[in-house]
Amino acid sequence: MQLKLAPASPIPMYLQIVEQIRHAIAAGVLKPHDELPSVRALALEHLINPNTVARAYLELEREDLLSKRRGAGTYVSAQAEALGGAHRLRVVSQLLENAVTAAGEFGLTAKQVRTLLEERLKKAEVER
Amino acid sequence: MDRPAIAVEGLTRKFGRCLAVDSLTFEVPAGSVCAFLGRNGAGKTTAIRMMMNLLEVTAGRATLLGLDSRRDHTALMHRIGYVADTPLPYDWMKVKELVWFTAGFHPQWNQTLVNSLLDRFNLDREQKIRHLSRGTQAQLALVLALGGDPELLILDEPATGLDVVVRRDFLESIIQLMQQEGRTVLFSTHMLHEVERVADQVIILDRGRLIKSGAMDDLKLDSGLSLEETFVEVVAPKERA
């Protein structure tokens, strides 16, 4: 998994890391029992403060997505897959909300939006 | 984390009628990287020079690592690394001579680290200091500051005039130092984007006074602004369209 961090963003860096790891778990890029890079390695790779990485890992441990094994690093927890479901729904719901907001601003009708969504889903099915 | 690495109380400096630093009070928690920000002439260097006991205070005090910056100056110099915004002294010495000379002041000198940093920065040990470029001098100053294995590293505009690659080396060195428990870094700079990478604490000065301080994450969460937006808002509110 490759993190894409934007230091100049108004979103704190630790939250960017949290969000991207959550996303990677929900998308199955990171699987239960996968090992994460050490705080030190990640900090040096991205030239960021180790405290920032530590804070992100701590937050994800609190959500039970990561678990620390004493003296053996940080891993994706066994129950992370189940917890990822909520994240998947939340992310897609947020993206749909953005689309609906834009549609409202452009004056599209509910019917037009529904048609667009149906077409999209059909196209995705074909591509799959 | 209990005792702050830096505690500044009412620090004040007058130059004639000009109040360069005005009742500055702040704390920097141990184990953090603190960005010391402000426009040119905001008082950053004056404040740092008073903290380093290189300049008399008009009023107030600075406590570093629990020790008084004036009374315990000698003891502190063994535990603090400092990179000034001025060229290196003793510019007639060779690199290896200045390294040896500096090592003499530090009981905890880490020659292995110094050697590896000299190699990484490609510093020629036989070259005279005065023949080094400005960027190379800044690198050497950082190496010398890190050589004493400092608990507190104070950098005054370390990145100014350095190219991107050297600045990255600088950040890397800071991050490597931070891997050790309880190490604290304070650095003044204009490079806001680099600050956002490494700093977890921010102090902003304007015309000698503290106008904003706090944890970087809190600053962003509370305001919803980037550091640059916050900076412009607090130091130049009227200049914004």
Short mmCIF file of C-alpha atoms in Angstrom, two decimals:
data_model
loop_
_atom_site.label_atom_id
_atom_site.label_comp_id
_atom_site.label_asym_id
_atom_site.label_seq_id
_atom_site.Cartn_x
_atom_site.Cartn_y
_atom_site.Cartn_z
CA MET A 1 0.00 0.00 0.00
CA GLN A 2 1.32 3.42 -0.96
CA LEU A 3 0.25 6.40 1.13
CA LYS A 4 -0.39 9.69 -0.65
CA LEU A 5 0.13 12.42 1.91
CA ALA A 6 -0.58 16.11 1.43
CA PRO A 7 1.21 18.03 4.20
CA ALA A 8 -0.24 21.36 3.05
CA SER A 9 -3.83 20.14 3.36
CA PRO A 10 -6.10 21.49 6.12
CA ILE A 11 -6.66 17.84 7.06
CA PRO A 12 -4.13 16.81 9.73
CA MET A 13 -1.57 14.32 8.44
CA TYR A 14 -2.43 11.69 11.06
CA LEU A 15 -6.05 11.73 9.83
CA GLN A 16 -4.88 11.33 6.22
CA ILE A 17 -2.95 8.23 7.25
CA VAL A 18 -5.91 6.88 9.26
CA GLU A 19 -8.28 7.40 6.34
CA GLN A 20 -6.00 5.79 3.77
CA ILE A 21 -5.28 2.72 5.90
CA ARG A 22 -9.02 2.37 6.66
CA HIS A 23 -9.65 2.58 2.94
CA ALA A 24 -6.99 0.00 2.10
CA ILE A 25 -8.50 -2.42 4.63
CA ALA A 26 -12.03 -1.86 3.33
CA ALA A 27 -10.84 -2.41 -0.24
CA GLY A 28 -8.99 -5.58 0.72
CA VAL A 29 -5.59 -4.16 -0.23
CA LEU A 30 -4.60 -4.74 3.38
CA LYS A 31 -5.81 -8.07 4.76
CA PRO A 32 -6.06 -9.39 8.31
CA HIS A 33 -2.65 -10.33 9.73
CA ASP A 34 -0.77 -8.20 7.17
CA GLU A 35 2.11 -6.40 8.84
CA LEU A 36 2.33 -2.61 8.61
CA PRO A 37 5.62 -0.72 8.24
CA SER A 38 7.15 0.34 11.55
CA VAL A 39 6.51 3.89 12.76
CA ARG A 40 10.16 4.66 12.11
CA ALA A 41 10.16 3.28 8.55
CA LEU A 42 6.98 5.08 7.55
CA ALA A 43 8.18 8.37 9.08
CA LEU A 44 11.47 8.21 7.19
CA GLU A 45 9.87 7.12 3.92
CA HIS A 46 7.50 10.10 3.91
CA LEU A 47 9.78 12.48 5.83
CA ILE A 48 7.18 13.09 8.48
CA ASN A 49 7.26 13.27 12.25
CA PRO A 50 7.23 9.80 13.88
CA ASN A 51 4.70 11.16 16.40
CA THR A 52 2.26 11.64 13.52
CA VAL A 53 2.54 8.02 12.40
CA ALA A 54 2.31 6.79 16.00
CA ARG A 55 -0.86 8.84 16.52
CA ALA A 56 -2.45 7.39 13.37
CA TYR A 57 -1.63 3.82 14.40
CA LEU A 58 -2.99 4.45 17.89
CA GLU A 59 -6.25 5.77 16.45
CA LEU A 60 -6.61 2.67 14.23
CA GLU A 61 -5.84 0.40 17.18
CA ARG A 62 -8.62 2.13 19.09
CA GLU A 63 -10.97 1.28 16.23
CA ASP A 64 -9.74 -2.34 16.39
CA LEU A 65 -8.55 -2.19 12.79
CA LEU A 66 -4.92 -2.63 13.81
CA SER A 67 -3.39 -4.54 16.65
CA LYS A 68 0.04 -4.24 18.12
CA ARG A 69 1.90 -7.42 19.00
CA ARG A 70 4.35 -6.90 21.79
CA GLY A 71 7.79 -6.41 20.33
CA ALA A 72 6.67 -7.69 16.95
CA GLY A 73 5.18 -4.76 15.09
CA THR A 74 1.72 -3.66 14.04
CA TYR A 75 -0.71 -5.87 12.12
CA VAL A 76 -4.12 -5.63 10.54
CA SER A 77 -6.44 -7.15 13.13
CA ALA A 78 -8.43 -10.35 12.56
CA GLN A 79 -11.77 -8.53 12.80
CA ALA A 80 -10.70 -5.71 10.46
CA GLU A 81 -12.49 -7.25 7.48
CA ALA A 82 -15.86 -7.19 9.25
CA LEU A 83 -15.27 -3.62 10.45
CA GLY A 84 -14.35 -2.59 6.89
CA GLY A 85 -17.96 -3.07 5.77
CA ALA A 86 -19.11 0.04 7.60
CA HIS A 87 -16.30 2.03 5.99
CA ARG A 88 -17.25 0.81 2.49
CA LEU A 89 -20.85 1.94 2.93
CA ARG A 90 -19.83 5.25 4.46
CA VAL A 91 -17.39 6.14 1.68
CA VAL A 92 -19.76 5.27 -1.16
CA SER A 93 -22.62 7.05 0.58
CA GLN A 94 -20.45 10.17 0.88
CA LEU A 95 -19.53 10.03 -2.81
CA LEU A 96 -23.19 9.62 -3.76
CA GLU A 97 -24.06 12.56 -1.55
CA ASN A 98 -21.52 14.68 -3.44
CA ALA A 99 -23.06 13.59 -6.72
CA VAL A 100 -26.58 14.36 -5.50
CA THR A 101 -25.47 17.78 -4.26
CA ALA A 102 -23.89 18.59 -7.63
CA ALA A 103 -27.02 17.36 -9.42
CA GLY A 104 -29.13 19.67 -7.24
CA GLU A 105 -26.87 22.64 -8.02
CA PHE A 106 -27.12 21.92 -11.75
CA GLY A 107 -30.91 21.51 -11.53
CA LEU A 108 -31.00 17.87 -12.63
CA THR A 109 -34.17 16.00 -11.75
CA ALA A 110 -34.28 12.93 -9.50
CA LYS A 111 -35.24 10.89 -12.55
CA GLN A 112 -32.18 12.05 -14.49
CA VAL A 113 -29.92 11.17 -11.56
CA ARG A 114 -31.50 7.74 -11.22
CA THR A 115 -31.03 7.09 -14.96
CA LEU A 116 -27.38 8.15 -14.73
CA LEU A 117 -26.81 5.82 -11.78
CA GLU A 118 -28.53 2.90 -13.56
CA GLU A 119 -26.40 3.46 -16.67
CA ARG A 120 -23.23 3.60 -14.56
CA LEU A 121 -24.09 0.39 -12.74
CA LYS A 122 -24.87 -1.39 -16.03
CA LYS A 123 -21.59 -0.22 -17.53
CA ALA A 124 -19.67 -1.41 -14.45
CA GLU A 125 -21.37 -4.80 -14.72
CA VAL A 126 -20.37 -5.15 -18.37
CA GLU A 127 -16.77 -4.18 -17.57
CA ARG A 128 -16.66 -6.76 -14.82
CA MET B 1 6.31 14.36 28.52
CA ASP B 2 5.84 15.86 31.99
CA ARG B 3 8.44 18.62 31.97
CA PRO B 4 8.42 20.91 28.94
CA ALA B 5 11.70 20.98 26.97
CA ILE B 6 11.38 24.74 26.63
CA ALA B 7 9.54 27.13 28.96
CA VAL B 8 9.78 30.80 28.10
CA GLU B 9 8.27 33.35 30.48
CA GLY B 10 7.84 37.04 29.69
CA LEU B 11 10.91 37.10 27.49
CA THR B 12 11.48 40.68 26.34
CA ARG B 13 14.19 42.51 24.42
CA LYS B 14 14.42 46.18 23.57
CA PHE B 15 16.82 47.63 21.02
CA GLY B 16 16.76 51.33 21.82
CA ARG B 17 13.10 52.26 21.55
CA CYS B 18 12.24 49.22 19.49
CA LEU B 19 10.58 46.31 21.28
CA ALA B 20 12.01 43.39 19.29
CA VAL B 21 10.55 40.70 21.53
CA ASP B 22 7.61 41.58 23.74
CA SER B 23 6.67 39.50 26.81
CA LEU B 24 6.99 36.20 25.00
CA THR B 25 5.58 33.26 26.96
CA PHE B 26 5.27 29.70 25.64
CA GLU B 27 6.12 26.09 26.33
CA VAL B 28 7.35 23.35 24.02
CA PRO B 29 6.54 19.81 25.22
CA ALA B 30 9.43 17.35 25.37
CA GLY B 31 9.44 14.93 22.43
CA SER B 32 7.93 17.35 19.93
CA VAL B 33 9.06 19.21 16.83
CA CYS B 34 8.11 22.86 17.14
CA ALA B 35 8.01 25.28 14.23
CA PHE B 36 8.89 28.84 15.19
CA LEU B 37 7.24 31.02 12.56
CA GLY B 38 6.88 34.68 11.72
CA ARG B 39 7.65 37.18 9.01
CA ASN B 40 11.08 38.76 8.66
CA GLY B 41 11.71 40.95 11.68
CA ALA B 42 9.06 39.25 13.81
CA GLY B 43 11.63 38.57 16.54
CA LYS B 44 12.38 34.88 15.96
CA THR B 45 16.17 35.16 15.87
CA THR B 46 16.24 37.63 18.78
CA ALA B 47 14.14 35.25 20.89
CA ILE B 48 16.33 32.27 19.96
CA ARG B 49 19.52 34.18 20.73
CA MET B 50 18.15 35.05 24.18
CA MET B 51 17.19 31.41 24.75
CA MET B 52 20.75 30.43 23.81
CA ASN B 53 22.18 33.09 26.17
CA LEU B 54 23.88 34.81 23.23
CA LEU B 55 21.96 38.02 23.89
CA GLU B 56 21.07 39.80 27.15
CA VAL B 57 17.40 39.80 27.99
CA THR B 58 15.64 43.04 28.86
CA ALA B 59 13.20 41.05 30.97
CA GLY B 60 11.94 37.51 31.42
CA ARG B 61 13.59 34.12 31.37
CA ALA B 62 13.97 30.91 29.43
CA THR B 63 14.13 27.47 31.02
CA LEU B 64 15.56 24.76 28.76
CA LEU B 65 15.48 21.09 29.80
CA GLY B 66 14.56 22.29 33.28
CA LEU B 67 17.65 24.51 33.56
CA ASP B 68 17.92 28.30 33.51
CA SER B 69 19.36 29.41 30.16
CA ARG B 70 21.66 32.00 31.79
CA ARG B 71 22.64 30.52 35.14
CA ASP B 72 23.12 26.98 33.84
CA HIS B 73 24.46 27.97 30.43
CA THR B 74 27.57 25.74 30.49
CA ALA B 75 25.72 22.61 31.58
CA LEU B 76 23.07 23.27 28.94
CA MET B 77 25.53 23.66 26.08
CA HIS B 78 26.44 19.97 26.48
CA ARG B 79 22.82 18.96 25.99
CA ILE B 80 21.66 21.37 23.28
CA GLY B 81 22.50 21.44 19.59
CA TYR B 82 22.27 24.84 17.93
CA VAL B 83 22.47 25.94 14.31
CA ALA B 84 22.70 29.73 14.02
CA ASP B 85 21.53 31.72 11.02
CA THR B 86 25.05 33.15 10.70
CA PRO B 87 28.07 31.59 8.93
CA LEU B 88 30.24 29.14 10.87
CA PRO B 89 32.94 30.60 13.10
CA TYR B 90 36.65 29.69 12.71
CA ASP B 91 36.40 29.69 8.93
CA TRP B 92 40.18 29.29 8.62
CA MET B 93 39.89 25.74 9.99
CA LYS B 94 39.52 22.63 7.90
CA VAL B 95 36.30 20.63 8.23
CA LYS B 96 38.04 17.89 10.22
CA GLU B 97 39.64 20.47 12.51
CA LEU B 98 36.32 22.14 13.30
CA VAL B 99 34.78 18.72 13.98
CA TRP B 100 37.62 17.87 16.36
CA PHE B 101 37.43 21.31 17.99
CA THR B 102 33.66 21.08 18.50
CA ALA B 103 33.90 17.52 19.84
CA GLY B 104 36.08 18.87 22.67
CA PHE B 105 33.10 20.74 24.12
CA HIS B 106 30.81 17.71 24.16
CA PRO B 107 31.28 14.83 26.60
CA GLN B 108 28.66 12.77 24.70
CA TRP B 109 30.24 13.25 21.26
CA ASN B 110 29.08 10.63 18.75
CA GLN B 111 31.90 10.42 16.20
CA THR B 112 30.30 7.45 14.43
CA LEU B 113 27.19 9.49 13.71
CA VAL B 114 29.29 12.48 12.65
CA ASN B 115 31.33 10.34 10.25
CA SER B 116 28.22 8.83 8.68
CA LEU B 117 26.61 12.28 8.27
CA LEU B 118 29.81 13.77 6.78
CA ASP B 119 29.81 10.90 4.28
CA ARG B 120 26.13 11.22 3.50
CA PHE B 121 26.43 14.96 2.88
CA ASN B 122 29.62 14.38 0.88
CA LEU B 123 31.57 16.82 3.03
CA ASP B 124 35.29 16.96 2.26
CA ARG B 125 37.13 16.73 5.60
CA GLU B 126 40.24 18.46 4.19
CA GLN B 127 38.40 21.50 2.83
CA LYS B 128 38.70 24.86 4.61
CA ILE B 129 35.42 26.14 6.09
CA ARG B 130 35.67 29.46 4.26
CA HIS B 131 35.84 27.63 0.94
CA LEU B 132 32.55 25.82 1.52
CA SER B 133 29.38 27.05 -0.13
CA ARG B 134 26.62 28.42 2.05
CA GLY B 135 24.58 25.25 1.71
CA THR B 136 27.53 23.05 2.59
CA GLN B 137 28.29 25.21 5.62
CA ALA B 138 24.71 24.78 6.77
CA GLN B 139 25.04 21.00 6.41
CA LEU B 140 28.25 21.02 8.42
CA ALA B 141 26.60 23.18 11.09
CA LEU B 142 23.82 20.61 11.39
CA VAL B 143 26.31 17.73 11.60
CA LEU B 144 28.16 19.56 14.40
CA ALA B 145 24.90 20.26 16.22
CA LEU B 146 23.84 16.60 16.01
CA GLY B 147 27.29 15.32 17.01
CA GLY B 148 26.78 16.14 20.67
CA ASP B 149 23.73 13.82 20.75
CA PRO B 150 21.52 16.74 21.85
CA GLU B 151 18.34 16.35 23.87
CA LEU B 152 17.21 19.66 22.41
CA LEU B 153 18.03 20.88 18.91
CA ILE B 154 17.49 24.55 18.10
CA LEU B 155 17.74 25.57 14.45
CA ASP B 156 17.52 29.16 13.27
CA GLU B 157 16.40 29.22 9.65
CA PRO B 158 18.35 26.09 8.76
CA ALA B 159 16.74 25.61 5.37
CA THR B 160 17.10 29.09 3.94
CA GLY B 161 19.19 29.10 0.79
CA LEU B 162 19.43 25.32 0.59
CA ASP B 163 18.36 23.34 -2.45
CA VAL B 164 15.53 20.84 -2.31
CA VAL B 165 17.75 17.77 -1.98
CA VAL B 166 19.73 19.22 0.92
CA ARG B 167 16.52 20.34 2.62
CA ARG B 168 15.25 16.77 2.42
CA ASP B 169 18.49 15.56 4.00
CA PHE B 170 17.87 18.09 6.76
CA LEU B 171 14.36 16.80 7.39
CA GLU B 172 15.63 13.24 7.38
CA SER B 173 18.25 14.08 10.01
CA ILE B 174 15.61 15.71 12.19
CA ILE B 175 13.34 12.69 11.85
CA GLN B 176 16.18 10.35 12.69
CA LEU B 177 16.93 12.35 15.82
CA MET B 178 13.24 12.19 16.76
CA GLN B 179 13.32 8.40 16.74
CA GLN B 180 15.03 8.61 20.10
CA GLU B 181 12.76 8.98 23.07
CA GLY B 182 12.09 12.50 24.33
CA ARG B 183 14.19 14.46 21.81
CA THR B 184 12.88 17.93 21.06
CA VAL B 185 13.45 20.20 18.07
CA LEU B 186 12.63 23.88 17.69
CA PHE B 187 13.24 25.46 14.31
CA SER B 188 12.48 28.81 12.80
CA THR B 189 11.73 28.86 9.10
CA HIS B 190 9.77 30.37 6.25
CA MET B 191 9.28 27.00 4.56
CA LEU B 192 5.73 26.38 5.69
CA HIS B 193 5.27 23.21 3.65
CA GLU B 194 8.25 21.56 5.26
CA VAL B 195 6.99 22.62 8.64
CA GLU B 196 3.73 20.86 7.93
CA ARG B 197 5.62 17.64 7.31
CA VAL B 198 7.62 17.47 10.49
CA ALA B 199 6.28 19.89 13.09
CA ASP B 200 3.64 18.86 15.60
CA GLN B 201 3.74 22.17 17.47
CA VAL B 202 3.49 25.65 16.00
CA ILE B 203 4.37 29.07 17.41
CA ILE B 204 3.70 32.16 15.31
CA LEU B 205 5.26 35.53 16.20
CA ASP B 206 4.31 38.90 14.85
CA ARG B 207 6.10 42.15 15.71
CA GLY B 208 7.75 40.55 18.72
CA ARG B 209 4.60 39.04 20.16
CA LEU B 210 3.15 35.58 20.19
CA ILE B 211 -0.04 35.60 18.17
CA LYS B 212 -0.79 31.91 17.69
CA SER B 213 0.47 28.68 19.20
CA GLY B 214 -0.63 25.13 19.66
CA ALA B 215 -0.57 21.62 18.29
CA MET B 216 -0.52 21.51 14.48
CA ASP B 217 -3.38 18.96 14.33
CA ASP B 218 -5.59 21.01 16.66
CA LEU B 219 -4.85 24.18 14.70
CA LYS B 220 -6.04 22.49 11.51
CA LEU B 221 -9.03 20.74 13.07
CA ASP B 222 -10.24 23.89 14.84
CA SER B 223 -9.86 26.23 11.87
CA GLY B 224 -10.36 23.93 8.88
CA LEU B 225 -7.50 25.88 7.31
CA SER B 226 -4.07 24.89 6.07
CA LEU B 227 -1.09 26.24 7.99
CA GLU B 228 -0.39 28.74 5.24
CA GLU B 229 -3.95 30.07 5.39
CA THR B 230 -3.78 30.37 9.17
CA PHE B 231 -0.40 32.07 8.95
CA VAL B 232 -1.58 34.68 6.46
CA GLU B 233 -4.76 35.23 8.42
CA VAL B 234 -2.94 35.99 11.67
CA VAL B 235 0.09 37.95 10.42
CA ALA B 236 -1.48 39.90 7.57
CA PRO B 237 -5.25 39.98 8.09
CA LYS B 238 -5.78 43.25 6.22
CA GLU B 239 -3.68 42.32 3.24
CA ARG B 240 -6.06 39.56 2.34
CA ALA B 241 -8.51 40.40 -0.38
#
